[in-house]
Tab-separated table of C-alpha atoms and ligand atoms in Angstrom:
chain	number	residue	atom	x	y	z
A	719	MET	CA	-170.015	8.428	-152.623
A	720	ILE	CA	-170.023	8.124	-148.792
A	721	TYR	CA	-167.529	5.840	-147.163
A	722	LEU	CA	-168.936	4.518	-144.008
A	723	LYS	CA	-166.112	3.496	-141.487
A	724	ASN	CA	-166.057	0.200	-139.643
A	725	ALA	CA	-164.958	0.084	-136.001
A	726	GLN	CA	-161.288	-0.353	-136.823
A	727	GLN	CA	-161.266	2.265	-139.273
A	728	LEU	CA	-163.039	4.605	-136.576
A	729	ASP	CA	-160.161	3.712	-134.184
A	730	CYS	CA	-157.669	4.972	-136.768
A	731	MET	CA	-159.686	8.194	-137.288
A	732	ARG	CA	-159.809	8.621	-133.423
A	733	ARG	CA	-156.046	8.426	-133.414
A	734	SER	CA	-155.565	11.047	-136.201
A	735	GLY	CA	-158.107	13.257	-134.333
A	736	ALA	CA	-156.403	12.952	-130.949
A	737	LEU	CA	-153.037	13.866	-132.499
A	738	LEU	CA	-154.759	17.015	-134.197
A	739	TYR	CA	-156.227	17.963	-130.942
A	740	ASP	CA	-152.786	17.949	-129.304
A	741	VAL	CA	-151.424	20.019	-132.045
A	742	LEU	CA	-154.148	22.632	-131.967
A	743	CYS	CA	-153.844	23.051	-128.323
A	744	ARG	CA	-150.159	23.854	-128.617
A	745	LEU	CA	-150.846	26.221	-131.444
A	746	ARG	CA	-153.518	27.971	-129.376
A	747	GLU	CA	-150.827	28.393	-126.443
A	748	ALA	CA	-148.465	29.929	-128.891
A	749	ILE	CA	-150.588	32.708	-130.146
A	750	LYS	CA	-149.127	36.254	-128.957
A	751	PRO	CA	-149.327	39.656	-130.086
A	752	GLY	CA	-146.358	40.437	-132.109
A	753	MET	CA	-145.976	36.973	-133.731
A	754	SER	CA	-146.372	36.473	-137.589
A	755	THR	CA	-148.684	33.811	-138.811
A	756	ALA	CA	-145.826	32.331	-140.735
A	757	GLU	CA	-144.248	31.398	-137.544
A	758	LEU	CA	-147.446	29.666	-136.434
A	759	ASP	CA	-147.392	27.686	-139.665
A	760	VAL	CA	-143.679	26.665	-139.040
A	761	TYR	CA	-144.705	25.328	-135.561
A	762	ALA	CA	-147.637	23.540	-136.795
A	763	GLU	CA	-145.674	21.685	-139.382
A	764	GLN	CA	-143.049	20.793	-136.855
A	765	LEU	CA	-145.484	19.213	-134.384
A	766	ILE	CA	-147.308	17.339	-137.132
A	767	ARG	CA	-144.082	15.879	-138.562
A	768	LYS	CA	-142.700	15.192	-134.988
A	769	HIS	CA	-145.414	12.499	-134.775
A	770	LYS	CA	-144.729	11.089	-138.176
A	771	ALA	CA	-147.931	12.464	-139.519
A	772	ILE	CA	-148.264	14.623	-142.768
A	773	PRO	CA	-149.784	18.109	-142.973
A	774	SER	CA	-152.825	17.703	-145.345
A	775	PHE	CA	-153.253	21.319	-146.287
A	776	LEU	CA	-149.657	21.603	-147.633
A	777	ASP	CA	-149.772	21.221	-151.503
A	778	TYR	CA	-153.574	20.639	-151.412
A	779	GLN	CA	-154.611	22.061	-154.771
A	780	GLY	CA	-151.445	24.091	-154.594
A	781	TYR	CA	-152.060	25.562	-151.118
A	782	PRO	CA	-148.728	26.745	-149.665
A	783	ALA	CA	-148.750	26.117	-146.062
A	784	SER	CA	-149.746	23.718	-143.130
A	785	ILE	CA	-152.316	25.947	-141.597
A	786	CYS	CA	-155.059	28.485	-142.567
A	787	ALA	CA	-154.495	31.482	-140.389
A	788	SER	CA	-157.446	34.006	-141.017
A	789	ILE	CA	-157.573	37.404	-139.206
A	790	ASN	CA	-160.606	39.592	-138.420
A	791	ASP	CA	-162.732	39.936	-141.519
A	792	GLU	CA	-160.902	36.936	-143.015
A	793	VAL	CA	-163.351	33.970	-142.911
A	794	VAL	CA	-161.051	31.011	-144.050
A	795	HIS	CA	-158.197	29.959	-146.053
A	796	GLY	CA	-155.947	32.900	-144.934
A	797	ILE	CA	-152.359	32.160	-146.147
A	798	PRO	CA	-149.673	32.404	-143.131
A	799	SER	CA	-147.268	35.232	-143.948
A	800	GLU	CA	-144.222	36.733	-142.281
A	801	THR	CA	-145.923	40.189	-142.871
A	802	ALA	CA	-149.110	39.208	-141.052
A	803	ILE	CA	-148.259	40.189	-137.539
A	804	LEU	CA	-150.887	39.551	-134.881
A	805	LYS	CA	-151.747	42.503	-132.680
A	806	GLU	CA	-153.661	42.987	-129.624
A	807	GLY	CA	-157.452	43.027	-130.406
A	808	ASP	CA	-157.389	40.851	-133.407
A	809	ILE	CA	-159.373	37.686	-133.652
A	810	LEU	CA	-157.469	34.678	-135.261
A	811	SER	CA	-158.780	31.663	-136.827
A	812	VAL	CA	-156.473	28.631	-137.138
A	813	ASP	CA	-157.465	25.675	-139.314
A	814	CYS	CA	-155.224	22.690	-139.459
A	815	GLY	CA	-155.581	19.269	-140.848
A	816	LEU	CA	-153.260	16.186	-140.848
A	817	ILE	CA	-152.904	12.583	-142.125
A	818	LEU	CA	-151.842	9.760	-139.643
A	819	ASP	CA	-151.484	6.304	-141.084
A	820	GLY	CA	-153.555	7.461	-144.026
A	821	TRP	CA	-156.555	8.755	-142.044
A	822	GLN	CA	-157.395	12.459	-142.086
A	823	SER	CA	-158.591	14.903	-139.487
A	824	ASP	CA	-159.433	18.501	-139.756
A	825	SER	CA	-160.110	21.104	-137.023
A	826	ALA	CA	-160.285	24.924	-136.587
A	827	PHE	CA	-160.706	27.378	-133.717
A	828	THR	CA	-160.872	31.149	-133.292
A	829	VAL	CA	-159.132	32.964	-130.610
A	830	GLY	CA	-158.631	36.514	-129.387
A	831	VAL	CA	-155.209	38.002	-129.704
A	832	GLY	CA	-154.429	39.576	-126.049
A	833	LYS	CA	-157.463	41.402	-124.971
A	834	ILE	CA	-160.433	41.741	-127.308
A	835	SER	CA	-163.659	43.341	-127.291
A	836	PRO	CA	-166.708	41.677	-125.555
A	837	GLU	CA	-168.602	41.891	-128.833
A	838	HIS	CA	-165.881	39.791	-130.724
A	839	GLN	CA	-165.585	37.357	-127.674
A	840	LYS	CA	-169.299	36.696	-128.035
A	841	LEU	CA	-168.975	36.092	-131.710
A	842	ILE	CA	-166.227	33.425	-130.962
A	843	ASP	CA	-168.542	31.902	-128.164
A	844	VAL	CA	-171.663	31.687	-130.255
A	845	THR	CA	-169.619	30.134	-133.151
A	846	GLU	CA	-168.460	27.392	-130.898
A	847	GLU	CA	-171.871	26.830	-129.266
A	848	SER	CA	-173.555	26.672	-132.734
A	849	PHE	CA	-171.190	23.720	-133.481
A	850	PHE	CA	-172.307	22.128	-130.302
A	851	LYS	CA	-176.105	22.676	-131.331
A	852	GLY	CA	-175.200	20.951	-134.614
A	853	ILE	CA	-173.363	17.925	-133.545
A	854	ARG	CA	-176.042	17.118	-130.932
A	855	LYS	CA	-178.145	16.409	-134.202
A	856	ALA	CA	-175.550	14.168	-135.706
A	857	ILE	CA	-177.320	10.902	-134.765
A	858	ALA	CA	-178.112	7.857	-136.956
A	859	GLY	CA	-181.561	8.299	-138.360
A	860	ASN	CA	-181.370	12.067	-138.431
A	861	HIS	CA	-180.606	13.937	-141.574
A	862	ILE	CA	-177.642	16.541	-142.817
A	863	GLY	CA	-180.417	19.311	-142.638
A	864	ASP	CA	-180.968	18.683	-139.044
A	865	ILE	CA	-177.282	19.794	-138.311
A	866	GLY	CA	-177.501	22.860	-140.641
A	867	HIS	CA	-180.648	23.889	-139.017
A	868	ALA	CA	-179.530	23.734	-135.635
A	869	VAL	CA	-176.299	25.619	-136.349
A	870	GLN	CA	-178.222	28.230	-138.325
A	871	SER	CA	-180.992	28.823	-136.068
A	872	TYR	CA	-178.781	29.294	-133.040
A	873	ALA	CA	-176.300	31.814	-134.801
A	874	GLU	CA	-178.992	33.876	-136.612
A	875	SER	CA	-180.853	34.118	-133.115
A	876	PHE	CA	-177.972	36.544	-132.327
A	877	GLY	CA	-178.201	38.530	-135.588
A	878	TYR	CA	-175.073	37.016	-137.060
A	879	GLY	CA	-174.815	35.912	-140.661
A	880	VAL	CA	-174.128	32.213	-141.578
A	881	VAL	CA	-171.799	31.804	-144.436
A	882	ARG	CA	-173.406	29.599	-147.064
A	883	ASP	CA	-170.667	29.472	-149.868
A	884	LEU	CA	-168.485	27.013	-147.925
A	885	THR	CA	-169.541	23.948	-145.946
A	886	GLY	CA	-168.443	21.067	-143.762
A	887	HIS	CA	-167.736	17.883	-145.604
A	888	GLY	CA	-167.331	14.051	-145.084
A	889	ILE	CA	-163.821	13.069	-144.162
A	890	GLY	CA	-161.779	9.724	-143.959
A	891	ARG	CA	-158.883	8.720	-146.248
A	892	ASN	CA	-159.527	11.890	-148.004
A	893	MET	CA	-159.930	15.358	-146.617
A	894	HIS	CA	-163.077	16.145	-148.507
A	895	GLU	CA	-165.618	13.345	-149.023
A	896	ASP	CA	-169.366	13.182	-149.500
A	897	PRO	CA	-171.714	14.349	-148.086
A	898	SER	CA	-171.451	18.186	-147.821
A	899	VAL	CA	-172.414	19.536	-144.504
A	900	PRO	CA	-173.937	22.920	-144.883
A	901	ASN	CA	-174.376	25.085	-141.780
A	902	PHE	CA	-177.914	25.993	-142.715
A	903	GLY	CA	-180.777	23.713	-143.806
A	904	ARG	CA	-184.182	22.246	-143.188
A	905	PRO	CA	-184.904	19.681	-140.315
A	906	GLY	CA	-185.583	16.258	-142.007
A	907	HIS	CA	-184.031	17.028	-145.475
A	908	GLY	CA	-180.855	16.073	-146.981
A	909	THR	CA	-178.669	12.778	-146.543
A	910	ARG	CA	-179.704	10.261	-143.844
A	911	LEU	CA	-177.206	9.930	-141.160
A	912	ARG	CA	-175.834	6.560	-140.617
A	913	ALA	CA	-173.451	4.881	-138.031
A	914	GLY	CA	-169.816	5.025	-139.463
A	915	MET	CA	-170.102	8.328	-141.010
A	916	THR	CA	-167.225	10.736	-140.323
A	917	LEU	CA	-167.750	14.481	-140.939
A	918	ALA	CA	-166.190	17.745	-140.463
A	919	ILE	CA	-168.794	20.363	-139.038
A	920	GLU	CA	-167.361	23.806	-139.413
A	921	PRO	CA	-169.570	26.745	-138.747
A	922	MET	CA	-168.285	30.017	-140.259
A	923	ILE	CA	-170.223	32.891	-138.577
A	924	ALA	CA	-169.890	36.645	-139.522
A	925	MET	CA	-171.038	39.544	-137.228
A	926	GLY	CA	-172.748	41.043	-140.131
A	927	ASP	CA	-174.015	39.754	-143.608
A	928	TYR	CA	-173.225	36.335	-144.688
A	929	ARG	CA	-171.885	36.999	-148.045
A	930	VAL	CA	-168.045	36.443	-148.783
A	931	ALA	CA	-165.568	37.148	-151.610
A	932	GLN	CA	-162.388	35.640	-152.535
A	933	LEU	CA	-159.042	37.873	-152.485
A	934	ASP	CA	-156.648	38.104	-155.460
A	935	ASP	CA	-154.254	35.542	-153.774
A	936	GLY	CA	-156.688	32.950	-154.890
A	937	TRP	CA	-157.212	31.656	-151.467
A	938	THR	CA	-158.293	33.995	-148.681
A	939	ILE	CA	-162.036	34.269	-148.157
A	940	VAL	CA	-163.200	37.652	-146.542
A	941	THR	CA	-166.768	38.950	-145.636
A	942	GLU	CA	-167.917	41.376	-148.319
A	943	ASP	CA	-169.134	43.828	-145.652
A	944	GLY	CA	-165.793	43.663	-143.658
A	945	SER	CA	-167.427	42.310	-140.574
A	946	PHE	CA	-165.301	40.027	-138.300
A	947	CYS	CA	-165.995	36.297	-138.556
A	948	SER	CA	-165.357	33.191	-136.590
A	949	HIS	CA	-164.648	29.671	-137.479
A	950	TYR	CA	-164.848	26.439	-135.480
A	951	GLU	CA	-164.326	22.996	-136.773
A	952	HIS	CA	-164.086	19.473	-135.464
A	953	THR	CA	-163.825	16.128	-137.219
A	954	ILE	CA	-166.731	13.977	-135.707
A	955	ALA	CA	-168.019	10.441	-136.093
A	956	ILE	CA	-171.423	8.948	-135.731
A	957	ASN	CA	-169.955	6.066	-133.977
A	958	GLU	CA	-170.655	2.419	-133.592
A	959	LYS	CA	-173.697	3.126	-131.328
A	960	GLY	CA	-175.036	5.749	-133.785
A	961	LEU	CA	-174.107	8.656	-131.465
A	962	PRO	CA	-171.980	11.695	-132.062
A	963	GLU	CA	-168.345	11.527	-130.852
A	964	ILE	CA	-165.738	14.459	-131.363
A	965	LEU	CA	-162.671	12.724	-132.876
A	966	SER	CA	-160.624	15.849	-132.695
A	967	PHE	CA	-161.523	16.525	-129.270
A	968	PRO	CA	-160.934	13.306	-127.411
A	969	GLY	CA	-162.684	12.788	-124.102
A	970	TYR	CA	-165.156	15.397	-124.571
A	971	VAL	CA	-168.775	14.033	-123.326
A	972	LEU	CA	-171.624	15.555	-125.269
A	973	THR	CA	-174.401	16.293	-122.617
A	974	GLU	CA	-178.166	16.915	-123.637
A	975	ASP	CA	-179.232	20.077	-124.919
A	976	ALA	CA	-180.373	22.459	-122.213
A	977	GLU	CA	-183.568	23.226	-124.438
B	602	MF3	N1	-160.438	22.879	-143.108
B	602	MF3	C1	-160.383	23.202	-144.629
B	602	MF3	C2	-161.650	22.615	-145.188
B	602	MF3	O1	-162.379	22.252	-144.471
B	602	MF3	C3	-159.229	22.908	-145.362
B	602	MF3	C4	-158.435	24.079	-145.728
B	602	MF3	S1	-158.231	24.109	-147.464
B	602	MF3	C5	-156.572	24.009	-147.803
B	602	MF3	O2	-161.795	22.794	-146.452
B	602	MF3	F1	-156.499	24.046	-149.057
B	602	MF3	F2	-156.145	24.922	-147.026
B	602	MF3	F3	-156.172	22.854	-147.351
B	603	CO	CO1	-162.824	21.204	-143.161
């Protein structure tokens, strides 16, 4: 069941997304070699609660933290830990979600810890750009497959693997709503996009093969071949005009694709 949001509900989602943007900016600034991912998690929960919002990941299906912190070959759902100490050269993905006045937002970024290799920086940059390739297709009248195809064809043109076992999703009063938003697909296929849809688009891109596995902790997803992986996610809307808007990146103006 897809829940379309009216203008008033979109405004609620905008407020939720704007707060999450603020939280993620502060988390990004805090990331330093020598810090543990548990410290980052404590900081995230403080920031969220200070603004009278709720960390949506905490206790979600038993998940024990407010963020996911996934290092290097960890794709997503890494559990913050006192013993996971960030070191120069790591790449860290931080995924966070919150609920403000009943409305959810979900966003993730990947960043280098200290100085990282040019290859890993390129992986991070291409993953972000693949998100922007995808969101430009999130226009009323297009299809879900147009988004996935745009993400996939861009990322694969660099020889990277596009993770398939996890996807983006609808979002609203619930963190996960229909439709599923894969990072691969065929143009013109899948659910037709409509004004009022709110989606989390979240490419997960590996330097090597796309296959992933789950660790024994029941959460952490890693690449099977051990290659580094990058994740980038925003909560977006197809707004009242039928055009894409990044709710978790307020003020960002989408330009026409160069190609
Ligand atoms: N951002 C993740 C997603 O889109 C949510 C993390 S799962 C949780 O599915 F269990 F940690 F909440
Ligand atoms: Co998500």
